[in-house]
Short mmCIF file of C-alpha atoms and ligand atoms in Angstrom, two decimals:
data_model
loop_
_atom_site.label_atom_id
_atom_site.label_comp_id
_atom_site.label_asym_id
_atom_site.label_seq_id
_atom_site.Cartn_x
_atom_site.Cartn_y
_atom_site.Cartn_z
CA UNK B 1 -44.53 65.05 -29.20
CA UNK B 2 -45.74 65.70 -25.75
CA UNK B 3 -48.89 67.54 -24.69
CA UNK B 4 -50.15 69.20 -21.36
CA UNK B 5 -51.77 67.28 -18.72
CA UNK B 6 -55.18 67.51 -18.44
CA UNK B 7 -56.50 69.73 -16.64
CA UNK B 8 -57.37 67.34 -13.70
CA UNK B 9 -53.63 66.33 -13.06
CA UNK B 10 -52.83 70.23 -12.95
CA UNK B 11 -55.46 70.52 -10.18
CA UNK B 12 -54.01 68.06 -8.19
CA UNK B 13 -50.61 69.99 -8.30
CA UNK B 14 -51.13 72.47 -5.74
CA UNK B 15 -51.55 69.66 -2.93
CA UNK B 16 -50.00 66.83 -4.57
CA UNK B 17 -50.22 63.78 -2.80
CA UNK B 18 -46.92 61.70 -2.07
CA UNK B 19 -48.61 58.67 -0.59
CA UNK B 20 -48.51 56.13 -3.58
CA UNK B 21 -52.38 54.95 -3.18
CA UNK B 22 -53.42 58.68 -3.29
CA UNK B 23 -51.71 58.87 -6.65
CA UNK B 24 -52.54 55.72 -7.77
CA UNK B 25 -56.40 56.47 -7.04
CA UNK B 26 -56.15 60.03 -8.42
CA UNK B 27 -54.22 58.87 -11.56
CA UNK B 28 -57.13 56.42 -12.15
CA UNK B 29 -60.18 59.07 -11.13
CA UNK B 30 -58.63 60.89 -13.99
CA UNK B 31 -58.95 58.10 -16.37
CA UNK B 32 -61.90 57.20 -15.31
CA UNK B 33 -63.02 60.43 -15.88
CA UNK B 34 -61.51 60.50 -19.83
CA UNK B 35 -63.17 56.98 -20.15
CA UNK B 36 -66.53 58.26 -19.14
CA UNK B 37 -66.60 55.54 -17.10
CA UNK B 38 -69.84 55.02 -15.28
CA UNK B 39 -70.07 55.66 -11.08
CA UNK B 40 -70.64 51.67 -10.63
CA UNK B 41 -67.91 50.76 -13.08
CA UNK B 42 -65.42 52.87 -10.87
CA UNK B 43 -66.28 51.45 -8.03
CA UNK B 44 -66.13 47.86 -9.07
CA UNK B 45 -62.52 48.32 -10.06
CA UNK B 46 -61.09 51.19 -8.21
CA UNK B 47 -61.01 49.38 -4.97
CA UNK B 48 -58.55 46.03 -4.15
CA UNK B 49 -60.86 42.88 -3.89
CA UNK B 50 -59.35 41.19 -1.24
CA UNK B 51 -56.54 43.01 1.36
CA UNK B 52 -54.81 40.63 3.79
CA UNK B 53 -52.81 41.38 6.74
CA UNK B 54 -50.57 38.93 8.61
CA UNK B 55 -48.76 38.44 11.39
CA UNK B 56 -44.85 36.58 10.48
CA UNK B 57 -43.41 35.45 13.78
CA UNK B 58 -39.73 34.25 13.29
CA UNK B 59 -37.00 32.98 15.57
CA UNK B 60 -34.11 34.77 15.18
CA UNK B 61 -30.71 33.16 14.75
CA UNK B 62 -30.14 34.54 18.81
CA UNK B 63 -33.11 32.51 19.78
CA UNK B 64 -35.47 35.29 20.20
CA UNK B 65 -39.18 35.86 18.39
CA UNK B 66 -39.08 38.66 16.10
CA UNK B 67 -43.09 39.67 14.75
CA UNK B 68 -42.77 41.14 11.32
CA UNK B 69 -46.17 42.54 9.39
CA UNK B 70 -46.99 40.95 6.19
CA UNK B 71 -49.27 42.12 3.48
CA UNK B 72 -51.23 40.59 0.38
CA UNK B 73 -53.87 42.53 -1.52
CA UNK B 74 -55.59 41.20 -4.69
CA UNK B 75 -56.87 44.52 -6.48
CA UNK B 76 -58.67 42.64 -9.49
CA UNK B 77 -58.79 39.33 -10.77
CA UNK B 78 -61.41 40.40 -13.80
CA UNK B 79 -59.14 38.79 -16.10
CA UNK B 80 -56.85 36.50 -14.56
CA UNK B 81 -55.29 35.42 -11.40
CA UNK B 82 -53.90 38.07 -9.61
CA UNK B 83 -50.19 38.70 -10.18
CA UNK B 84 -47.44 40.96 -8.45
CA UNK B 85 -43.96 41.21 -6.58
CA UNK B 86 -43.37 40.93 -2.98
CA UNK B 87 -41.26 43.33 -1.61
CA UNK B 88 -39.58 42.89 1.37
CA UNK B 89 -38.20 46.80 2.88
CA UNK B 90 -38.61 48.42 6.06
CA UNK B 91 -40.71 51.41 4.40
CA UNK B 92 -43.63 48.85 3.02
CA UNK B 93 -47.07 49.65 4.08
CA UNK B 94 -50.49 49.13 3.56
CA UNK B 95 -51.46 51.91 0.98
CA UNK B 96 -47.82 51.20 -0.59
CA UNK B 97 -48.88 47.61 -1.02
CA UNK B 98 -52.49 49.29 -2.24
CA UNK B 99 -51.22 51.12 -4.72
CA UNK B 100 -48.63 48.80 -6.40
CA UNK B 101 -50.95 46.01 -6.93
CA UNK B 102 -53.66 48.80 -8.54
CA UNK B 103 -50.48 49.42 -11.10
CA UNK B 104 -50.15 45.80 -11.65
CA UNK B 105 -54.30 45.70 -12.75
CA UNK B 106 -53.66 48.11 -15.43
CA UNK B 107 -49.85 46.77 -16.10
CA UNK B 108 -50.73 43.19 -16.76
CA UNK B 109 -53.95 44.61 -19.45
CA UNK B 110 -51.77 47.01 -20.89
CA UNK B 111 -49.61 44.30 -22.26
CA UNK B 112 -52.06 41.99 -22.86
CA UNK B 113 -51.46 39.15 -20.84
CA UNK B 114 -54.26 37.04 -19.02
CA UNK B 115 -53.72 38.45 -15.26
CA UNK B 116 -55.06 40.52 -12.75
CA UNK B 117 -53.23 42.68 -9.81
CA UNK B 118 -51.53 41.91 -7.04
CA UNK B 119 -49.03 42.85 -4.56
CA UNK B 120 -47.19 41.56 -1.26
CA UNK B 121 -44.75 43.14 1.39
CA UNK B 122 -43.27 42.68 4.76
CA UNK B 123 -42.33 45.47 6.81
CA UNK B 124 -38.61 44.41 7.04
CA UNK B 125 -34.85 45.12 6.54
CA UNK B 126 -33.51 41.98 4.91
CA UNK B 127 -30.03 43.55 4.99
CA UNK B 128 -30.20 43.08 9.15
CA UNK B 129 -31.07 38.98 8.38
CA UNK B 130 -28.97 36.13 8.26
CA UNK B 131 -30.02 34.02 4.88
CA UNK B 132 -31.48 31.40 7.77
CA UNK B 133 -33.60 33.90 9.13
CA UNK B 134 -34.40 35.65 6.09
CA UNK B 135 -35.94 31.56 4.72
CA UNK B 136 -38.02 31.88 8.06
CA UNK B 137 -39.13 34.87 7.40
CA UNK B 138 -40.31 34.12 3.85
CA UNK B 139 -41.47 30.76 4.36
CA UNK B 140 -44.33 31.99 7.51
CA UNK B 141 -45.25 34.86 5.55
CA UNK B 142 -46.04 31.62 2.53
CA UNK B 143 -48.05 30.20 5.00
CA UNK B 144 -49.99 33.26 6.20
CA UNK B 145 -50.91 34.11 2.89
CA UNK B 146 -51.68 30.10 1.67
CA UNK B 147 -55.28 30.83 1.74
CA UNK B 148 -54.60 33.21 -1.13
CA UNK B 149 -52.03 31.78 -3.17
CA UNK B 150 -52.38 28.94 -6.10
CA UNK B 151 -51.49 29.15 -10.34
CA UNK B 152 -55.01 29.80 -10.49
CA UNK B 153 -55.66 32.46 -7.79
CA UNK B 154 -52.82 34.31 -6.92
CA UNK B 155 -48.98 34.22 -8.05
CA UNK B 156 -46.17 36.13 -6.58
CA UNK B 157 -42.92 36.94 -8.03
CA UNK B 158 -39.55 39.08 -7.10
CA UNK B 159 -39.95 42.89 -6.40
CA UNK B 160 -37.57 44.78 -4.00
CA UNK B 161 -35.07 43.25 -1.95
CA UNK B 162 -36.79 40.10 -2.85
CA UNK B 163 -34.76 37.72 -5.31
CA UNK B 164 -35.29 34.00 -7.13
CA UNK B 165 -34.08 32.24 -3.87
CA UNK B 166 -36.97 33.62 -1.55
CA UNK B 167 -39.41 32.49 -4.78
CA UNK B 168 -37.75 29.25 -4.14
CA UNK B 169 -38.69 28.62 -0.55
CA UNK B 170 -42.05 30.52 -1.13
CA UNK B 171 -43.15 27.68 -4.16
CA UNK B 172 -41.07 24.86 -1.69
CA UNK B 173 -43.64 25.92 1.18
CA UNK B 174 -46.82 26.15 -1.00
CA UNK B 175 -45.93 22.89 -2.13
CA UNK B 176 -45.37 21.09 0.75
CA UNK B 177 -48.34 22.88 2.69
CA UNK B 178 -51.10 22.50 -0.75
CA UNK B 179 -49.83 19.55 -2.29
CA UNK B 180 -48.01 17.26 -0.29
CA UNK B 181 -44.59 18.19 -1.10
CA UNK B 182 -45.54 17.43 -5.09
CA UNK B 183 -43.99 20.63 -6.94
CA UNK B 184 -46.38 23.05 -7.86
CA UNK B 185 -43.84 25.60 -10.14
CA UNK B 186 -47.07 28.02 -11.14
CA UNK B 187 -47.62 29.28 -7.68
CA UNK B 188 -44.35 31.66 -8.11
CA UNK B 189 -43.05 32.99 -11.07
CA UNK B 190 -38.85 34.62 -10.95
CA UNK B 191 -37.88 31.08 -9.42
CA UNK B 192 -34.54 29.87 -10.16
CA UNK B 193 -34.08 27.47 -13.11
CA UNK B 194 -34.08 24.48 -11.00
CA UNK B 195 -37.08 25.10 -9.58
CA UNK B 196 -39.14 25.63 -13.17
CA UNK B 197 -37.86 29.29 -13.43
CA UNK B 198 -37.90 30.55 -17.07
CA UNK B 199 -34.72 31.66 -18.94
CA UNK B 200 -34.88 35.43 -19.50
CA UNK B 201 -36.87 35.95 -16.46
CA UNK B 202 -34.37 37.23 -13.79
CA UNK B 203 -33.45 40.20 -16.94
CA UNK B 204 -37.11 40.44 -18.10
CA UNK B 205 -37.85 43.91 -16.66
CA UNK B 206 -34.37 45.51 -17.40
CA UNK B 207 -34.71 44.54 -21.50
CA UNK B 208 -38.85 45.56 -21.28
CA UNK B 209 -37.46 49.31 -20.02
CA UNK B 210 -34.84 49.46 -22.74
CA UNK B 211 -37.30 47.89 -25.73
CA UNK B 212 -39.64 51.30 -24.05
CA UNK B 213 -36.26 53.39 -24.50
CA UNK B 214 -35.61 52.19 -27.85
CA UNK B 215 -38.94 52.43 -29.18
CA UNK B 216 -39.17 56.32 -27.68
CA UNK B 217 -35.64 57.17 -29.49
CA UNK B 218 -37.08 56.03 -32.42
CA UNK B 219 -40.68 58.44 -32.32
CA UNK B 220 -38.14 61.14 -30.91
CA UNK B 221 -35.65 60.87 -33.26
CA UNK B 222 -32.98 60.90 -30.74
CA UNK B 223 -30.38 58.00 -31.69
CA UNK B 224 -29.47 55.39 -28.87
CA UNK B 225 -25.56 55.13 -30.02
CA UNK B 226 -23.94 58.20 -28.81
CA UNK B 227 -26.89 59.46 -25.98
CA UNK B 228 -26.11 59.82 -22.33
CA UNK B 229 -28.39 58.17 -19.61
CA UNK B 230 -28.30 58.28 -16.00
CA UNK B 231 -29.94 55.21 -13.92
CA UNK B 232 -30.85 55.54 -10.20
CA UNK B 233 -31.01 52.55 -8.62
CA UNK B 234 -28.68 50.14 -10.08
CA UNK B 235 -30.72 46.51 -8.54
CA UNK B 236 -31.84 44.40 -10.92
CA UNK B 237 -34.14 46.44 -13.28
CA UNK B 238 -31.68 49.50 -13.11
CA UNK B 239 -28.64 47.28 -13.39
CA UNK B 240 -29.89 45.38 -16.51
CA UNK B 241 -31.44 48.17 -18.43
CA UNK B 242 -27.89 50.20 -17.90
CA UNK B 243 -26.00 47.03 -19.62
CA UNK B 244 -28.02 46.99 -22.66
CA UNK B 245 -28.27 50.35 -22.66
CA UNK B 246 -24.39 50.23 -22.55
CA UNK B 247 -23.67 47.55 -25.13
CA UNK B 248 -26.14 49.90 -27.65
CA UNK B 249 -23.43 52.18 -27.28
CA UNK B 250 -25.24 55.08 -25.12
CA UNK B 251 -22.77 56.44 -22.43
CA UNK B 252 -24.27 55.28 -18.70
CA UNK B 253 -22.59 58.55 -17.15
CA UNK B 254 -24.26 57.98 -13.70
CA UNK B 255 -25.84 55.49 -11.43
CA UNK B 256 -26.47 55.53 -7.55
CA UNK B 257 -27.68 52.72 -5.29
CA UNK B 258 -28.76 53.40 -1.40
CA UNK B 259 -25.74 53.81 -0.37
CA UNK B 260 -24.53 56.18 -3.08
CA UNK B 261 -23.55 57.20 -6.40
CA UNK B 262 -20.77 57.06 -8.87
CA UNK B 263 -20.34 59.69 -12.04
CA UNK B 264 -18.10 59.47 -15.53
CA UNK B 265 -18.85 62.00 -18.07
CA UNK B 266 -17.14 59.89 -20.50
CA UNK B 267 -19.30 56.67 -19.33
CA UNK B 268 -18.63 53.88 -16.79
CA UNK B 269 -17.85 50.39 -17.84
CA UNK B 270 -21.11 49.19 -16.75
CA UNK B 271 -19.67 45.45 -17.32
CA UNK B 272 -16.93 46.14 -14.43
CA UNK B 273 -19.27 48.39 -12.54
CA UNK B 274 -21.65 45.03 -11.91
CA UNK B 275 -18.91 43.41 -11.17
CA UNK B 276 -17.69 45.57 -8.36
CA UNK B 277 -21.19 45.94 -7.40
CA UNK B 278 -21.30 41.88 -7.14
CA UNK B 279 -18.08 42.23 -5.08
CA UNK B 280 -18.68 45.35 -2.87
CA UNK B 281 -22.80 44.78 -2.21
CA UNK B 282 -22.90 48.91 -3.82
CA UNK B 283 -21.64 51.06 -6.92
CA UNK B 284 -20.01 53.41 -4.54
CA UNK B 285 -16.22 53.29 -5.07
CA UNK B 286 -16.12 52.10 -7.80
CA UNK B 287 -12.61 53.00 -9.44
CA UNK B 288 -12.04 55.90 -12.11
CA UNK B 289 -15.71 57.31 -10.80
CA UNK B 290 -16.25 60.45 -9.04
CA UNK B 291 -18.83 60.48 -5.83
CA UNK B 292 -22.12 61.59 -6.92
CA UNK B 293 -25.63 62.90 -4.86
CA UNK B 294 -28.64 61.89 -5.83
CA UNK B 295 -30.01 65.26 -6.16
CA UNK B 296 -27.07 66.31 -8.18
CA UNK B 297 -27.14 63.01 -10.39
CA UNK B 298 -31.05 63.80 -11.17
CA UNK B 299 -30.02 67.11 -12.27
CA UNK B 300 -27.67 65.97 -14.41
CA UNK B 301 -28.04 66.75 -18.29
CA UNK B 302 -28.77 63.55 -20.15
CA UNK B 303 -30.72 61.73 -23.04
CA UNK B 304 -32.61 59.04 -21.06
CA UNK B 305 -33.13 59.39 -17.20
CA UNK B 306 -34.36 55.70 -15.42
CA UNK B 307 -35.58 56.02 -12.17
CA UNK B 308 -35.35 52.31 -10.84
CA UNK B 309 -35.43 52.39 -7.11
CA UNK B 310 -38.56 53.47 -5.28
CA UNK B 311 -41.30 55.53 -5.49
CA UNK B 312 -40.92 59.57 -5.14
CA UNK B 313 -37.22 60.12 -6.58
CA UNK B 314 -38.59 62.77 -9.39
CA UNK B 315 -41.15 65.49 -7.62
CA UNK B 316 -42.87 68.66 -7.15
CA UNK B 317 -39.36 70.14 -5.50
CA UNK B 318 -36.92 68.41 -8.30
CA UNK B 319 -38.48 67.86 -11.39
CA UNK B 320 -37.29 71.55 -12.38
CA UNK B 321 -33.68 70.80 -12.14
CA UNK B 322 -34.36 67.57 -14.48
CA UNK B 323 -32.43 68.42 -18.01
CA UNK B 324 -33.26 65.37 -20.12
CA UNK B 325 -35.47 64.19 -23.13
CA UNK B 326 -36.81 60.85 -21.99
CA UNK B 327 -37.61 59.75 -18.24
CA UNK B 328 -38.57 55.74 -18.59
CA UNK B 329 -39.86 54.34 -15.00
CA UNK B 330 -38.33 51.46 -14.33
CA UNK B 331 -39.46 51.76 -11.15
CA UNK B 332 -42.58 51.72 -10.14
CA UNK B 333 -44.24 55.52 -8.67
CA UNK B 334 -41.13 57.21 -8.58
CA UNK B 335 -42.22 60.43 -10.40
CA UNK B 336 -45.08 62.25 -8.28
CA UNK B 337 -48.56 63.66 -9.87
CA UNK B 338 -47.06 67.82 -9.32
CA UNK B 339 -43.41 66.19 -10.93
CA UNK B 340 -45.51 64.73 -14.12
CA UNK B 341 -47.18 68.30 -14.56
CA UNK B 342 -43.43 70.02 -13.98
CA UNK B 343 -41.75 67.65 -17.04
CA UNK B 344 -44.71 68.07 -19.10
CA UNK B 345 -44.18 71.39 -19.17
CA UNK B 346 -40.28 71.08 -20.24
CA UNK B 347 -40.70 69.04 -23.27
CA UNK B 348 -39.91 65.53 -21.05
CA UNK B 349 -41.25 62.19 -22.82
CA UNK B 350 -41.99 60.29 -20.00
CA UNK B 351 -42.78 56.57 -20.45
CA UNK B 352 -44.99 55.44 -17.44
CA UNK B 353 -44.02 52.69 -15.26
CA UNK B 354 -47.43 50.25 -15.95
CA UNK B 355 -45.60 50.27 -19.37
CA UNK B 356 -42.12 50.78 -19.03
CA UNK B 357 -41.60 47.76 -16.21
CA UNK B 358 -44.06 45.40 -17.71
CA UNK B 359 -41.27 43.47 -19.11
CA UNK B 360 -40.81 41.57 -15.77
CA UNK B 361 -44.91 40.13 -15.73
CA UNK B 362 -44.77 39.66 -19.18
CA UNK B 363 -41.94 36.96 -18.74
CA UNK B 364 -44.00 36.05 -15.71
CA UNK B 365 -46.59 35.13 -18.02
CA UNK B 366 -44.00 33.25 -20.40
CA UNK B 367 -42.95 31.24 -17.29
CA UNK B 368 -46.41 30.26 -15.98
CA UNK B 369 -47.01 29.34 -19.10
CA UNK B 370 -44.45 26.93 -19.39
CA UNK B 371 -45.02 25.55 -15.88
CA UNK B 372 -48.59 24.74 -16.76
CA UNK B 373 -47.42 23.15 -20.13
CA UNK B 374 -44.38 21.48 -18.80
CA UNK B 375 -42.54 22.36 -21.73
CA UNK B 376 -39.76 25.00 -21.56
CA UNK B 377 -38.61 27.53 -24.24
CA UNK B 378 -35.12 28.78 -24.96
CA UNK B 379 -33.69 32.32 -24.58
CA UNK B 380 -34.44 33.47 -28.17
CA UNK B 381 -38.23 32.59 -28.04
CA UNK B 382 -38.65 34.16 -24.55
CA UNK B 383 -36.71 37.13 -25.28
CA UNK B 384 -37.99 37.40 -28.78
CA UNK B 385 -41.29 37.59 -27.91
CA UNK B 386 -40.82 39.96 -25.03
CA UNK B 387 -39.62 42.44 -27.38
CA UNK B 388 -43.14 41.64 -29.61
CA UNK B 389 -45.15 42.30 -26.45
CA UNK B 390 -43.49 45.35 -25.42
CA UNK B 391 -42.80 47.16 -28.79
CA UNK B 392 -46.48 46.63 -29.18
CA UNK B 393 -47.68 47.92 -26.64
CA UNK B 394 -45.71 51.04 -27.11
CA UNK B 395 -47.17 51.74 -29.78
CA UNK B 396 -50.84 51.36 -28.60
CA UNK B 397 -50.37 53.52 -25.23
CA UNK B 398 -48.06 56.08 -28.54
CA UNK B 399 -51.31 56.12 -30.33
CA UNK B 400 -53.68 56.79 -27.90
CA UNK B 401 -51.09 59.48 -26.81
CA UNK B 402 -51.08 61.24 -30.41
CA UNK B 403 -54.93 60.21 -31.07
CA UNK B 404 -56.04 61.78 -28.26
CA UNK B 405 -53.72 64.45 -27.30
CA UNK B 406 -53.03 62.97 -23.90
CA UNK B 407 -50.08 62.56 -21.99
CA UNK B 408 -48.16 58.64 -22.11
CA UNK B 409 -49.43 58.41 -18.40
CA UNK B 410 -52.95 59.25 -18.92
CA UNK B 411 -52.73 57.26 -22.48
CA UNK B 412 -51.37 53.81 -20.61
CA UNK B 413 -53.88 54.19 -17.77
CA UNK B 414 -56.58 54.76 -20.53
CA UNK B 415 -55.51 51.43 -22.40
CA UNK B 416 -55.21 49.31 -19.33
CA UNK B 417 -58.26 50.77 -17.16
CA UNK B 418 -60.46 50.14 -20.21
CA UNK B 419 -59.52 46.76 -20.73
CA UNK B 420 -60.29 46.10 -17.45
CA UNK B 421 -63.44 47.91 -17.57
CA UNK B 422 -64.58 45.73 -20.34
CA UNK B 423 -63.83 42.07 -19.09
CA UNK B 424 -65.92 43.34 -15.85
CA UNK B 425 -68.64 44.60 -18.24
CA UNK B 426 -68.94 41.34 -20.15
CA UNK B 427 -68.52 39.06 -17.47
CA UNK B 428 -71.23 40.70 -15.40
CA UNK B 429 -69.65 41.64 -12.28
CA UNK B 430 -71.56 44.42 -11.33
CA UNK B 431 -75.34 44.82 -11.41
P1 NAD X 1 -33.72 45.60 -6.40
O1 NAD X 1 -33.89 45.33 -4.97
O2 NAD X 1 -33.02 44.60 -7.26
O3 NAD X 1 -32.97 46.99 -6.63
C1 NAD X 1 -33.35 48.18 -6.01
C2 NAD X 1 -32.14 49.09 -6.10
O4 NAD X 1 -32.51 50.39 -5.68
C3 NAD X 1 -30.97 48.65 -5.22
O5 NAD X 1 -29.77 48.79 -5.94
C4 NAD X 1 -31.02 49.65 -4.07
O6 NAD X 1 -29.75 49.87 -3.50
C5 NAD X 1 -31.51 50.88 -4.80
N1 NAD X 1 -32.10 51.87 -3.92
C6 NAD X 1 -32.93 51.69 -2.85
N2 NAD X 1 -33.23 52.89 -2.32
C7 NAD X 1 -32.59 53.81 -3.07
C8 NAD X 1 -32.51 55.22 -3.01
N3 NAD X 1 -33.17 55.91 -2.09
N4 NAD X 1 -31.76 55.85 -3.94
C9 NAD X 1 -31.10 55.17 -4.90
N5 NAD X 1 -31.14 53.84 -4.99
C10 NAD X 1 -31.88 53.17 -4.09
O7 NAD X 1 -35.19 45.91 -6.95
P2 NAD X 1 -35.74 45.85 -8.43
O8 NAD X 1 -36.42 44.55 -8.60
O9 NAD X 1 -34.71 46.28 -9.39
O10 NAD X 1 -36.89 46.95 -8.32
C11 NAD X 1 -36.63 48.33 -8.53
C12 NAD X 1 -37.93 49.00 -8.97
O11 NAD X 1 -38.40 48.34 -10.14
C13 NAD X 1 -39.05 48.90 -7.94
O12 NAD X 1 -39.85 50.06 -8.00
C14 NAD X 1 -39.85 47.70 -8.43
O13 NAD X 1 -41.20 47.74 -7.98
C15 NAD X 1 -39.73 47.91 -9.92
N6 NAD X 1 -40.00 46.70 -10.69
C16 NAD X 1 -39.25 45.58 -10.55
C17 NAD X 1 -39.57 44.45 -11.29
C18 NAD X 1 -38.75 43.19 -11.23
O14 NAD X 1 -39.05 42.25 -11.99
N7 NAD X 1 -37.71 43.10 -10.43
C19 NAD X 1 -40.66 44.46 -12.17
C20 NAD X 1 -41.39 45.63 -12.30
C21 NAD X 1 -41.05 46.74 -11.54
#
């Protein structure tokens, strides 16, 4: 079932914003707004708590001092310590930063675990660093952002271009800098297994989008076996979500990467495809696969669409040439405010990102927990309860959808925004 945005999203069509903190604030004025929230409340949350900046000076491999910028915001720690990705690219900003740590506030309520928002970036192209300089890089950004960081305060974990080794060196420096060298496995979470990582972690966000998918096919009545998806961005959500996806017998016809795209009608063998991918560092030539654009591989007619690169991929000047029945974010702002209003209007069940990708914090959660326990759990327990978590909070953001005739956006914002509204409420943050 899908119903039209309210009408505050269609206002914001005619000048729709592309900067992700514009549509992150609008998307949350507009809950807000369905919450009857009060002016005070609204402020108390709406804005991040603590934004840091830092300067990451690093000797290159040449000898030379390269200054990268390095960012850390802490939207809202109402109900836990604040938790989020660091992304290292060289289109990160400020408001980027802003805006992703806002989604990780509602993400981390909407499932239920105890955490609040954050987010981190450099403004970098890890592609141009050596692995030495790329540990450099990651371990002074650590340090510029110590004064934030701790199991109890503030824990980072992979996001793009970021990976289990840089969570290594980030928990290696906290430790050595906080706690004389004594390990301190809570500060990160998507560490390695040696380092306290948790089993399931690395695939967490991947199988969250794909419980989403599976738990949409089932309220749509469209059956997984036999469906055709097309995944942009084939890193490690895209990549994961496409396997399962594949082994569930629904034909992958299409991915792309940065560097390009690859399209079978009759499906690719996603299992080879990762290989070559492993092999090549991209999908593109990948053998028995024609070349594909991305414009033409959005437009391509499909079941199950998964944005899982950046933000922006699906908007106002696309979205009409999208032909498919479900669009699940893996990624996290890739379809714009004017987009949302455009595949509203053709039947499209989107699943929002603060639900679809909250498969990767929810295993978060499962490995902080078992850091602070010291006791570890094997794959079927973690993954076993993932799939609890995440089929049930489908079905809250479904029925506030169907309850309240609101789109799955507006419905997931609702769920998450009020949670948060409520542990600020009780604990007395605001006069
Ligand atoms: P990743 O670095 O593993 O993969 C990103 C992929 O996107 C790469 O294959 C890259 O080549 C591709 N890409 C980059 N620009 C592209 C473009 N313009 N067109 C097509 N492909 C492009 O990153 P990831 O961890 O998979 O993250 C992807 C998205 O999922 C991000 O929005 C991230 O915030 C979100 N996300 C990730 C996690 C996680 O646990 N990794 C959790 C929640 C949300």
């Amino acid at each position: 079932m899908n119903y039209p945005l309210s009408a505050e999203t269609l206002t914001l069509t005619a000048h729709a914003p592309q900067d992700a903190y514009s549509v992150a604030l609008k998307n949350f004025d507009i809950a807000a707004e369905s919450l009857n929230l009060s002016p005070d409340m609204r402020s108390q949350i709406m804005y991040p708590e603590r934004v840091l900046t830092v300067n990451v000076p690093v000797r290159m491999d040449s000898g030379k001092i390269v200054r990268f910028e390095g960012y850390r915001v802490q939207h809202n720690t109402s109900r836990g310590p604040a938790k989020g990705g660091i992304r290292f690219h060289p289109d990160v900003s400020l408001n980027e930063v802003k805006a992703l740590a806002m989604w990780m506030t509602w993400k981390t309520a909407i499932v239920n675990v105890p955490f609040g928002g954050g987010k981190g970036g450099v403004i970098c192209n890890p592609k141009e660093l050596s692995q030495t300089e790329l540990e450099r890089l990651a371990r002074r950004y650590t340090a510029g952002i110590l004064p934030l960081l701790g199991p109890a305060r503030d824990i980072p974990a992979p996001d793009v271009y970021t990976n289990p080794q840089i969570m290594a060196w980030m928990m290696d420096t906290y430790s050595m800098m906080k706690a004389d060298g004594y390990p301190v496995p809570g500060v990160v979470t998507g560490k390695p297994l040696a380092t306290g990582g948790s089993v399931g972690r690395n695939e967490a966000t991947g199988r969250g989008v794909f419980h989403c998918i599976e738990s949409a096919c089932e309220h749509l009545h469209v059956p997984v076996k036999g469906s055709k998806t097309v995944v942009q961005g084939f890193g490690n959500a895209g990549s994961v979500v496409a396997s399962l996806l594949d082994s569930h017998q629904s034909l992958v016809i299409a991915v792309n990467d940065s560097r390009g795209g690859v399209y079978r009608p009759d499906g690719l063998d996603i299992p080879k495809l990762m290989m070559h991918k492993e092999r090549t560092g991209s999908v593109v030539g990948f053998p028995g696969a024609d070349p594909i654009a991305q414009e033409e591989m959005l437009a391509l007619e499909c079941d199950i669409l998964i944005p899982a690169a950046l933000e922006n991929a699906i908007t106002g000047e696309n979205a009409h040439r999208v032909r498919t029945r479900i669009v699940a974010e893996a990624a996290n702002g890739p379809v714009t405010p004017e987009a949302d209003g455009i595949l509203a209007a053709n039947g499209v069940f989107l699943i929002p990102d603060v639900l679809c990708n909250a498969g990767g914090v929810t295993v978060s959660y499962f490995e902080w927990c078992q850091n602070e326990q010291h006791f570890y759990w094997d794959i079927h327990e973690v993954e076993n309860r993932l799939e609890r978590v995440m089929q049930r909070s489908f079905a809250e953001v479904l029925g506030i959808h169907t309850d309240r005739k609101v789109s799955m956006r507006l419905a997931a914002n609702i769920l998450g925004i009020s949670r948060v509204a409520e542990s600020t409420a009780v604990r007395g943050l605001f006069p």
